[in-house]
Tab-separated table of C-alpha atoms and ligand atoms in Angstrom:
chain	number	residue	atom	x	y	z
A	1	MET	CA	0.000	0.000	0.000
A	2	SER	CA	1.277	3.459	-0.733
A	3	GLN	CA	1.974	5.742	2.183
A	4	THR	CA	-0.847	8.124	3.163
A	5	LEU	CA	0.022	11.747	2.584
A	6	LYS	CA	-0.457	14.322	5.282
A	7	ALA	CA	-0.274	18.108	5.519
A	8	VAL	CA	3.377	19.123	5.968
A	9	ARG	CA	4.641	19.638	9.547
A	10	GLY	CA	3.646	23.073	10.822
A	11	THR	CA	0.832	23.478	8.262
A	12	ARG	CA	-2.790	22.501	8.722
A	13	ASP	CA	-6.154	22.325	7.064
A	14	LEU	CA	-8.855	24.651	8.317
A	15	LEU	CA	-12.235	22.995	8.157
A	16	PRO	CA	-15.842	24.010	8.704
A	17	PRO	CA	-17.348	24.861	11.115
A	18	GLU	CA	-14.100	26.491	12.404
A	19	THR	CA	-13.655	28.378	9.127
A	20	ALA	CA	-16.875	30.257	9.957
A	21	LEU	CA	-14.995	31.750	12.923
A	22	TRP	CA	-12.074	32.698	10.624
A	23	ASN	CA	-14.499	34.377	8.254
A	24	ARG	CA	-16.181	36.252	11.084
A	25	ILE	CA	-12.806	37.542	12.315
A	26	GLU	CA	-11.855	38.677	8.808
A	27	ALA	CA	-15.224	40.348	8.211
A	28	THR	CA	-14.975	42.221	11.534
A	29	ALA	CA	-11.413	43.335	10.740
A	30	ARG	CA	-12.398	44.560	7.266
A	31	ALA	CA	-15.357	46.480	8.702
A	32	VAL	CA	-13.235	48.156	11.404
A	33	PHE	CA	-10.414	48.986	8.945
A	34	ALA	CA	-12.948	50.565	6.583
A	35	ARG	CA	-14.204	52.849	9.374
A	36	TYR	CA	-10.620	54.080	9.842
A	37	ASN	CA	-10.336	54.589	6.064
A	38	PHE	CA	-7.882	51.763	5.276
A	39	GLY	CA	-7.891	50.077	1.846
A	40	GLU	CA	-6.777	46.517	1.093
A	41	ILE	CA	-3.414	45.679	-0.487
A	42	ARG	CA	-2.509	42.210	-1.805
A	43	THR	CA	1.180	41.615	-2.387
A	44	PRO	CA	2.760	38.419	-3.783
A	45	ILE	CA	3.337	35.405	-1.523
A	46	PHE	CA	6.990	35.264	-2.619
A	47	GLU	CA	9.501	38.022	-3.079
A	48	ASP	CA	13.162	38.492	-3.916
A	49	THR	CA	15.120	37.158	-0.924
A	50	SER	CA	17.117	40.377	-0.587
A	51	LEU	CA	13.925	42.281	0.306
A	52	PHE	CA	13.768	40.442	3.623
A	53	ALA	CA	17.542	40.384	4.161
A	54	ARG	CA	17.663	44.174	3.793
A	55	GLY	CA	14.252	44.969	5.274
A	56	VAL	CA	13.842	42.589	8.203
A	57	GLY	CA	17.596	42.229	8.898
A	58	GLU	CA	20.237	39.525	8.274
A	59	GLU	CA	20.828	38.904	11.977
A	60	THR	CA	17.189	38.374	12.923
A	61	ASP	CA	15.984	34.822	13.664
A	62	ILE	CA	13.457	35.213	10.861
A	63	VAL	CA	16.038	35.850	8.159
A	64	SER	CA	18.939	33.799	9.516
A	65	LYS	CA	16.988	30.634	10.432
A	66	GLU	CA	13.351	30.603	9.433
A	67	MET	CA	12.869	31.549	5.811
A	68	TYR	CA	11.749	29.228	3.021
A	69	THR	CA	14.210	30.246	0.344
A	70	TRP	CA	15.052	28.625	-2.967
A	71	GLU	CA	17.033	29.359	-6.073
A	72	ASP	CA	14.504	29.827	-8.875
A	73	ARG	CA	15.811	28.565	-12.222
A	74	ALA	CA	15.729	30.778	-15.278
A	75	ARG	CA	13.152	29.575	-17.832
A	76	ALA	CA	14.472	31.610	-20.729
A	77	GLN	CA	17.685	33.349	-21.787
A	78	SER	CA	16.064	36.665	-20.920
A	79	GLU	CA	15.576	35.549	-17.315
A	80	LYS	CA	18.133	35.300	-14.564
A	81	ALA	CA	18.191	32.707	-11.817
A	82	GLN	CA	16.944	34.420	-8.689
A	83	SER	CA	16.830	33.679	-4.999
A	84	LEU	CA	13.186	33.776	-3.905
A	85	THR	CA	11.579	33.516	-0.460
A	86	LEU	CA	8.079	32.777	0.787
A	87	ARG	CA	7.153	35.908	2.703
A	88	PRO	CA	7.801	35.502	6.447
A	89	GLU	CA	5.931	38.768	7.094
A	90	ASN	CA	4.211	41.398	4.979
A	91	THR	CA	5.575	44.807	6.021
A	92	ALA	CA	8.632	44.621	3.762
A	93	GLY	CA	6.403	43.613	0.809
A	94	VAL	CA	3.986	46.484	1.439
A	95	VAL	CA	6.828	49.006	1.619
A	96	ARG	CA	8.341	47.538	-1.564
A	97	ALA	CA	4.962	48.031	-3.293
A	98	TYR	CA	4.737	51.573	-1.874
A	99	ILE	CA	8.100	52.367	-3.481
A	100	GLU	CA	7.443	50.478	-6.733
A	101	HIS	CA	4.112	52.214	-7.372
A	102	LYS	CA	5.450	55.606	-6.240
A	103	LEU	CA	2.593	55.919	-3.753
A	104	GLY	CA	4.592	58.589	-1.930
A	105	GLU	CA	4.222	60.929	-4.902
A	106	THR	CA	0.517	61.316	-4.155
A	107	GLY	CA	1.621	63.242	-1.065
A	108	GLN	CA	-1.110	61.401	0.848
A	109	LEU	CA	-0.791	59.142	3.813
A	110	GLN	CA	-1.235	55.542	2.609
A	111	LYS	CA	-3.366	53.366	4.895
A	112	LEU	CA	-3.200	49.758	3.739
A	113	TYR	CA	-4.348	46.491	5.275
A	114	TYR	CA	-3.738	42.863	4.327
A	115	ILE	CA	-4.974	39.409	5.263
A	116	GLY	CA	-3.008	36.364	4.227
A	117	PRO	CA	-0.565	33.512	4.871
A	118	GLN	CA	3.042	33.987	6.028
A	119	PHE	CA	5.758	31.346	6.320
A	120	ARG	CA	8.435	30.761	8.948
A	121	ARG	CA	10.336	27.564	9.650
A	122	GLU	CA	9.813	27.690	13.410
A	123	ARG	CA	9.438	24.781	15.823
A	124	PRO	CA	5.689	24.085	15.643
A	125	GLN	CA	3.648	24.159	18.846
A	126	LYS	CA	0.253	25.419	19.960
A	127	GLY	CA	-0.201	28.862	18.379
A	128	ARG	CA	3.009	28.575	16.337
A	129	TYR	CA	2.888	27.211	12.811
A	130	ARG	CA	5.084	27.221	9.713
A	131	GLN	CA	2.239	28.557	7.618
A	132	PHE	CA	0.207	31.005	9.653
A	133	PHE	CA	-2.121	33.866	8.846
A	134	GLN	CA	-1.716	37.530	9.587
A	135	ILE	CA	-4.195	40.378	9.521
A	136	GLY	CA	-2.099	43.522	9.381
A	137	ALA	CA	-2.099	47.163	8.442
A	138	GLU	CA	0.471	49.825	7.591
A	139	VAL	CA	0.263	53.634	7.670
A	140	ILE	CA	3.044	55.130	5.557
A	141	GLY	CA	3.753	58.322	3.652
A	142	PRO	CA	6.197	61.168	3.066
A	143	PRO	CA	6.918	63.244	6.198
A	144	SER	CA	4.726	66.048	4.771
A	145	SER	CA	1.701	63.698	5.044
A	146	GLY	CA	2.039	63.636	8.819
A	147	SER	CA	3.323	60.052	8.804
A	148	GLU	CA	5.739	60.747	11.664
A	149	SER	CA	3.140	62.189	13.987
A	150	PRO	CA	2.682	60.424	17.345
A	151	LEU	CA	-1.051	60.767	16.665
A	152	ARG	CA	-0.676	58.067	13.977
A	153	ASP	CA	0.817	55.673	16.562
A	154	ALA	CA	-1.981	56.388	19.024
A	155	GLU	CA	-4.662	56.060	16.339
A	156	VAL	CA	-3.353	52.651	15.224
A	157	LEU	CA	-3.275	51.425	18.838
A	158	GLU	CA	-6.760	52.789	19.516
A	159	MET	CA	-8.014	51.017	16.355
A	160	LEU	CA	-6.521	47.743	17.620
A	161	ALA	CA	-8.241	48.126	20.984
A	162	THR	CA	-11.536	48.742	19.157
A	163	LEU	CA	-11.025	45.757	16.849
A	164	LEU	CA	-10.236	43.388	19.739
A	165	ASP	CA	-13.316	44.645	21.585
A	166	GLU	CA	-15.515	44.097	18.522
A	167	LEU	CA	-14.110	40.595	18.080
A	168	GLY	CA	-15.138	39.855	21.657
A	169	ILE	CA	-11.548	39.373	22.839
A	170	THR	CA	-11.390	40.541	26.423
A	171	GLY	CA	-8.495	40.458	28.878
A	172	TRP	CA	-5.646	41.515	26.569
A	173	THR	CA	-2.596	43.498	27.664
A	174	LEU	CA	-0.907	46.150	25.522
A	175	GLU	CA	2.839	46.406	26.156
A	176	LEU	CA	4.572	49.434	24.784
A	177	ASN	CA	8.122	50.720	24.399
A	178	SER	CA	10.210	53.109	22.333
A	179	VAL	CA	13.370	51.838	20.640
A	180	GLY	CA	14.274	55.362	19.515
A	181	SER	CA	15.628	56.723	16.258
A	182	ALA	CA	18.305	55.085	14.109
A	183	ALA	CA	20.890	57.256	15.916
A	184	ASP	CA	19.538	56.197	19.341
A	185	ARG	CA	19.721	52.566	18.249
A	186	ALA	CA	23.301	52.991	17.101
A	187	ARG	CA	24.178	54.542	20.469
A	188	TYR	CA	22.380	51.740	22.312
A	189	ASN	CA	24.219	49.141	20.232
A	190	GLU	CA	27.528	50.686	21.369
A	191	THR	CA	26.367	50.708	24.999
A	192	LEU	CA	25.371	47.051	24.662
A	193	ARG	CA	28.631	46.138	22.982
A	194	ALA	CA	30.547	47.648	25.885
A	195	ALA	CA	28.305	45.980	28.471
A	196	LEU	CA	28.609	42.626	26.695
A	197	ALA	CA	32.388	42.683	26.265
A	198	PRO	CA	33.297	41.299	29.724
A	199	VAL	CA	30.497	38.675	29.815
A	200	VAL	CA	29.881	37.550	26.232
A	201	GLY	CA	32.441	34.731	26.544
A	202	GLN	CA	29.987	32.951	28.869
A	203	MET	CA	27.135	33.224	26.378
A	204	CYS	CA	25.896	31.014	23.520
A	205	GLU	CA	27.576	31.033	20.093
A	206	ASP	CA	24.774	33.074	18.487
A	207	CYS	CA	25.165	35.768	21.140
A	208	GLN	CA	28.941	35.835	20.693
A	209	ARG	CA	28.461	36.546	17.001
A	210	ARG	CA	25.643	39.027	17.552
A	211	ALA	CA	27.621	40.938	20.163
A	212	VAL	CA	29.895	41.889	17.261
A	213	THR	CA	27.463	42.196	14.313
A	214	ASN	CA	24.221	43.481	15.899
A	215	PRO	CA	24.255	43.547	19.729
A	216	LEU	CA	20.549	44.456	19.944
A	217	ARG	CA	19.690	40.964	18.690
A	218	VAL	CA	21.339	39.459	21.788
A	219	LEU	CA	18.094	40.491	23.506
A	220	ASP	CA	16.187	37.924	21.359
A	221	CYS	CA	18.259	35.029	22.757
A	222	LYS	CA	16.101	32.235	24.207
A	223	VAL	CA	18.928	30.161	25.761
A	224	PRO	CA	17.981	29.852	29.471
A	225	GLU	CA	21.599	30.080	30.736
A	226	ASP	CA	22.025	33.446	28.996
A	227	GLN	CA	18.969	35.065	30.564
A	228	PRO	CA	20.577	36.209	33.871
A	229	ILE	CA	23.214	38.078	31.822
A	230	ILE	CA	20.610	39.586	29.484
A	231	GLU	CA	18.490	40.787	32.400
A	232	LYS	CA	21.389	42.891	33.685
A	233	LEU	CA	22.062	44.633	30.352
A	234	PRO	CA	21.234	48.342	30.062
A	235	VAL	CA	17.759	49.221	28.709
A	236	ILE	CA	17.230	51.212	25.515
A	237	ALA	CA	15.186	53.916	27.272
A	238	ASP	CA	18.452	55.303	28.687
A	239	SER	CA	19.867	55.787	25.168
A	240	LEU	CA	16.962	57.817	23.750
A	241	ASP	CA	17.536	61.444	22.753
A	242	GLN	CA	15.095	64.216	23.682
A	243	GLU	CA	13.197	64.054	20.374
A	244	SER	CA	12.507	60.329	20.749
A	245	LYS	CA	11.484	60.808	24.380
A	246	ASP	CA	9.088	63.613	23.392
A	247	HIS	CA	7.598	61.510	20.577
A	248	PHE	CA	6.967	58.624	22.952
A	249	ALA	CA	5.498	60.926	25.611
A	250	ALA	CA	3.106	62.348	22.998
A	251	VAL	CA	1.977	58.821	22.015
A	252	LEU	CA	1.243	58.039	25.677
A	253	THR	CA	-0.656	61.303	26.201
A	254	ALA	CA	-2.877	60.607	23.177
A	255	LEU	CA	-3.485	57.038	24.353
A	256	ASP	CA	-4.524	58.292	27.780
A	257	ALA	CA	-6.956	60.702	26.130
A	258	GLY	CA	-8.261	57.894	23.898
A	259	GLY	CA	-8.884	55.666	26.911
A	260	VAL	CA	-6.505	52.920	25.767
A	261	THR	CA	-4.806	51.169	28.676
A	262	TYR	CA	-1.205	50.037	28.281
A	263	LYS	CA	1.793	48.799	30.219
A	264	ARG	CA	5.272	50.173	29.507
A	265	ASN	CA	7.873	47.459	28.942
A	266	PRO	CA	11.414	48.883	28.582
A	267	ARG	CA	12.698	45.480	27.349
A	268	LEU	CA	10.316	45.179	24.395
A	269	VAL	CA	12.588	45.509	21.330
A	270	ARG	CA	10.857	43.023	18.945
A	271	GLY	CA	12.545	40.553	16.627
A	272	LEU	CA	12.741	42.611	13.427
A	273	ASP	CA	15.464	45.167	12.656
A	274	TYR	CA	13.306	47.809	10.984
A	275	TYR	CA	11.691	49.204	14.109
A	276	THR	CA	12.264	52.761	15.293
A	277	ARG	CA	10.574	54.615	18.154
A	278	THR	CA	7.226	53.056	19.160
A	279	THR	CA	7.091	49.246	19.425
A	280	PHE	CA	4.226	47.264	20.900
A	281	GLU	CA	2.687	43.856	21.484
A	282	PHE	CA	-0.768	42.790	22.611
A	283	THR	CA	-0.626	39.613	24.666
A	284	HIS	CA	-3.326	37.322	26.005
A	285	GLY	CA	-3.136	34.956	28.961
A	286	GLY	CA	-5.361	32.361	27.248
A	287	LEU	CA	-2.672	31.567	24.661
A	288	GLY	CA	-0.019	29.816	26.763
A	289	ALA	CA	3.655	30.100	25.742
A	290	GLN	CA	2.976	31.811	22.397
A	291	ASN	CA	1.087	34.620	24.056
A	292	ALA	CA	1.545	37.442	21.506
A	293	LEU	CA	-1.767	38.135	19.783
A	294	LEU	CA	-0.152	40.779	17.636
A	295	GLY	CA	2.900	42.960	17.327
A	296	GLY	CA	4.006	46.054	15.527
A	297	GLY	CA	5.643	49.408	15.640
A	298	ARG	CA	7.139	52.283	13.745
A	299	TYR	CA	9.666	51.803	10.915
A	300	ASP	CA	10.749	55.289	9.897
A	301	GLY	CA	13.846	54.106	7.985
A	302	LEU	CA	12.551	50.960	6.237
A	303	SER	CA	11.723	52.558	2.898
A	304	GLU	CA	15.218	54.051	2.616
A	305	ALA	CA	16.792	50.746	3.704
A	306	ILE	CA	15.272	49.061	0.639
A	307	GLY	CA	16.104	51.860	-1.777
A	308	GLY	CA	13.023	54.087	-1.501
A	309	PRO	CA	12.359	57.688	-0.509
A	310	LYS	CA	12.006	58.840	3.065
A	311	ALA	CA	8.669	57.392	4.156
A	312	PRO	CA	8.071	56.993	7.883
A	313	GLY	CA	5.449	54.440	8.790
A	314	ILE	CA	3.792	52.450	11.530
A	315	GLY	CA	1.863	49.207	11.445
A	316	PHE	CA	1.061	45.890	13.055
A	317	ALA	CA	0.217	42.288	12.264
A	318	MET	CA	-2.209	40.142	14.248
A	319	GLY	CA	-1.742	36.380	14.315
A	320	GLU	CA	-5.099	35.221	13.000
A	321	ASP	CA	-4.476	31.639	14.186
A	322	ARG	CA	-3.995	33.086	17.674
A	323	LEU	CA	-7.154	35.204	17.483
A	324	VAL	CA	-9.062	31.995	16.699
A	325	LEU	CA	-7.420	30.151	19.615
A	326	THR	CA	-8.196	33.014	21.971
A	327	LEU	CA	-11.849	33.177	20.949
A	328	GLN	CA	-12.117	29.410	21.359
A	329	ALA	CA	-10.554	29.667	24.817
A	330	LEU	CA	-13.083	32.372	25.615
A	331	ASP	CA	-15.621	29.766	24.525
A	332	GLN	CA	-16.972	31.414	21.443
A	333	LYS	CA	-16.615	28.280	19.373
A	334	ALA	CA	-18.161	28.520	15.948
A	335	ALA	CA	-21.638	27.035	16.387
A	336	PRO	CA	-22.313	24.467	13.686
A	337	PRO	CA	-24.360	26.467	11.198
A	338	GLN	CA	-27.975	25.340	10.977
A	339	VAL	CA	-29.379	25.382	7.486
A	340	ASP	CA	-32.954	26.607	7.074
A	341	ALA	CA	-34.221	23.380	5.582
A	342	TYR	CA	-33.193	19.990	4.293
A	343	VAL	CA	-34.982	19.014	1.085
A	344	ALA	CA	-35.556	15.242	1.106
A	345	PRO	CA	-36.623	13.663	-2.187
A	346	LEU	CA	-38.454	10.335	-1.751
A	347	GLY	CA	-37.253	8.079	-4.543
A	348	GLU	CA	-34.668	8.756	-7.221
A	349	THR	CA	-37.303	9.787	-9.777
A	350	VAL	CA	-38.004	12.848	-7.621
A	351	ASN	CA	-34.334	13.965	-7.608
A	352	PRO	CA	-34.746	16.400	-10.547
A	353	ALA	CA	-37.824	18.021	-8.959
A	354	ALA	CA	-35.918	18.267	-5.659
A	355	LEU	CA	-33.045	20.078	-7.378
A	356	ALA	CA	-35.525	22.527	-8.899
A	357	LEU	CA	-37.131	23.123	-5.493
A	358	ALA	CA	-33.750	23.604	-3.765
A	359	ARG	CA	-32.728	26.071	-6.469
A	360	GLU	CA	-35.916	28.083	-5.962
A	361	LEU	CA	-35.438	28.212	-2.189
A	362	ARG	CA	-31.716	29.046	-2.404
A	363	ARG	CA	-32.393	31.827	-4.912
A	364	ALA	CA	-34.905	33.216	-2.438
A	365	GLY	CA	-32.014	33.533	0.036
A	366	LEU	CA	-32.587	30.419	2.131
A	367	ARG	CA	-29.798	28.127	3.241
A	368	ILE	CA	-30.689	24.666	1.956
A	369	GLU	CA	-29.175	21.179	2.157
A	370	LEU	CA	-30.283	18.754	-0.548
A	371	GLY	CA	-30.606	15.052	0.255
A	372	ASP	CA	-30.884	12.176	-2.189
A	373	GLY	CA	-33.803	10.094	-3.426
A	374	SER	CA	-31.908	6.850	-2.812
A	375	PHE	CA	-32.103	7.448	0.966
A	376	ARG	CA	-34.865	5.763	2.945
A	377	LEU	CA	-37.101	8.192	4.865
A	378	LYS	CA	-35.434	7.310	8.199
A	379	LYS	CA	-31.978	8.052	6.829
A	380	SER	CA	-33.182	11.374	5.370
A	381	PHE	CA	-34.570	12.368	8.786
A	382	GLU	CA	-31.298	11.499	10.522
A	383	ALA	CA	-29.241	13.404	7.975
A	384	ALA	CA	-31.584	16.408	8.167
A	385	ASP	CA	-31.629	16.448	11.969
A	386	ASN	CA	-27.818	16.815	11.984
A	387	VAL	CA	-27.696	19.998	9.952
A	388	ALA	CA	-31.087	21.618	9.526
A	389	ARG	CA	-33.888	23.262	11.479
A	390	ARG	CA	-36.540	21.570	9.301
A	391	ILE	CA	-37.042	18.880	6.723
A	392	VAL	CA	-39.106	19.400	3.556
A	393	ILE	CA	-40.373	16.082	2.174
A	394	LEU	CA	-40.829	15.798	-1.563
A	395	GLY	CA	-42.374	12.561	-2.896
A	396	GLU	CA	-44.342	11.884	-6.081
A	397	ASP	CA	-47.541	12.896	-4.227
A	398	GLU	CA	-46.115	16.253	-3.180
A	399	VAL	CA	-44.881	16.927	-6.712
A	400	GLN	CA	-48.378	16.172	-8.065
A	401	SER	CA	-50.376	18.065	-5.430
A	402	GLY	CA	-48.008	20.981	-4.930
A	403	ILE	CA	-48.497	20.592	-1.155
A	404	LEU	CA	-45.313	19.849	0.751
A	405	THR	CA	-44.774	18.259	4.138
A	406	VAL	CA	-42.478	20.282	6.448
A	407	LYS	CA	-41.363	19.129	9.869
A	408	ASP	CA	-39.750	21.522	12.353
A	409	PHE	CA	-37.188	19.667	14.499
A	410	SER	CA	-37.217	22.078	17.403
A	411	THR	CA	-41.012	22.024	17.904
A	412	GLY	CA	-41.779	18.608	16.426
A	413	VAL	CA	-44.674	20.208	14.485
A	414	GLN	CA	-45.442	18.817	11.037
A	415	SER	CA	-47.222	21.115	8.534
A	416	LYS	CA	-48.678	20.897	5.047
A	417	VAL	CA	-47.469	23.932	3.067
A	418	PRO	CA	-48.487	24.914	-0.483
A	419	ARG	CA	-45.437	25.298	-2.636
A	420	ALA	CA	-46.174	28.955	-3.394
A	421	GLU	CA	-46.037	29.707	0.349
A	422	LEU	CA	-42.963	27.641	1.133
A	423	VAL	CA	-40.410	30.488	0.960
A	424	SER	CA	-42.300	32.747	3.361
A	425	PHE	CA	-43.044	29.762	5.639
A	426	LEU	CA	-39.348	28.840	5.838
A	427	LYS	CA	-38.307	32.448	6.377
A	428	GLN	CA	-40.425	32.728	9.533
B	501	HAM	P1	5.719	39.652	14.238
B	501	HAM	O1	5.758	40.013	15.695
B	501	HAM	O2	6.851	38.875	13.712
B	501	HAM	O3	5.575	41.025	13.449
B	501	HAM	O4	4.381	38.884	13.924
B	501	HAM	C1	3.130	39.454	14.264
B	501	HAM	C2	2.202	38.402	14.847
B	501	HAM	O5	2.088	37.295	13.950
B	501	HAM	C3	2.686	37.776	16.144
B	501	HAM	O6	2.363	38.593	17.259
B	501	HAM	C4	1.905	36.478	16.166
B	501	HAM	O7	0.574	36.706	16.632
B	501	HAM	C5	1.840	36.121	14.696
B	501	HAM	N1	2.856	35.094	14.390
B	501	HAM	C6	4.163	35.284	14.149
B	501	HAM	N2	4.777	34.102	13.905
B	501	HAM	C7	3.825	33.153	13.992
B	501	HAM	C8	3.809	31.717	13.829
B	501	HAM	N3	4.909	31.036	13.515
B	501	HAM	N4	2.635	31.067	14.017
B	501	HAM	C9	1.500	31.746	14.329
B	501	HAM	N5	1.458	33.094	14.479
B	501	HAM	C10	2.592	33.784	14.313
B	501	HAM	C11	5.484	41.126	12.087
B	501	HAM	O8	5.301	40.196	11.333
B	501	HAM	C12	5.515	42.550	11.590
B	501	HAM	N6	5.458	42.543	10.133
B	501	HAM	C13	4.382	43.341	12.191
B	501	HAM	C14	4.383	44.774	11.742
B	501	HAM	C15	3.601	45.312	10.779
B	501	HAM	N7	5.176	45.722	12.190
B	501	HAM	C16	4.919	46.833	11.546
B	501	HAM	N8	3.976	46.589	10.689
């Protein structure tokens, strides 16, 4: 026997009725984004590898360990072989599209959202997959569009609080920090390098390398033995200049006015290199170890890092898989959808008439399941009871007389309904 094939490790099939919950989350997100005047962007699932190397950062775990990258062969003389990567996140792709389509030349702030799969070769566990889904948004534009304003940061965070409320996700925590400007980060990197020099010899190999190439990334280290050293390292808040401090203070003031509660976390630096100034994460206790519902922040230098014009921006991505898990933990499981009626033909000769009846009811807006004339009546009832509120029985007699038998499962009442009245009867 040949071996049975399964979904690849870290990927999974999403099946009904759970997909109804996914659809509800996406519909709620789209509705909230529309109220804040965001439009949808869809970028390709794969991009040139260098986009992520330059955008997300060579020393990040994402780029150095987790990307699905391959060398794409040239198909014709006019093509070149190219290193391609399945997108591990969508911010770099959105900023690439912003540059490619010269969206900055409109002078307007661009407010873009996306919903789609991302890929990272991480160790799979609850809430962590190799193909996962993000719902994210980016606000980006030339400085003249107000893209640097702390009001943008506060507005994005307030929108997230509103979206989580509308999804019915209660009990989240917003953690907030500022990682400063590029100059602040450079200063902090030097401070870290100096602080690491006497102790780095006792740390893991990755940290020893990072202490030289990009000391900030030492803070991402998960090796338990390294944690006591990391906890004693200086925090970035002490390296911020006055402008960065003022920007952060203005974000907090606007959040207070907007009624968004937050917790400051001076150690929150996030695992991607493009962040500047405001960084944040929303966590939820119901998720276990992978407790980040979403993360984001400002990336004022990203566009320039990938060859574009100055275009400060801020955005976030929510882990949709984790939103689903959280809602399930809060016990809002997708209820199995009940169809309005199950049309049960009695005998195979009635099948065509049953299809015509189902078509009429469906076109009238009713949700209908269609049985099969080969089923005995008992089997039709069992099948109908599983999915539908009512059963509509259609035998030769009913076809002739135009009077149908309808049984309501919740009341047990059986009625005779003329065909012309069936739609309004079922809509009650
Ligand atoms: P990130 O923190 O890498 O940020 O990912 C955002 C969210 O995606 C996480 O908080 C988590 O909910 C979800 N996520 C990440 N990895 C996985 C995984 N392996 N399995 C399931 N869920 C996962 C970004 O991706 C940035 N692009 C966010 C951003 C947008 N920053 C600015 N704009």
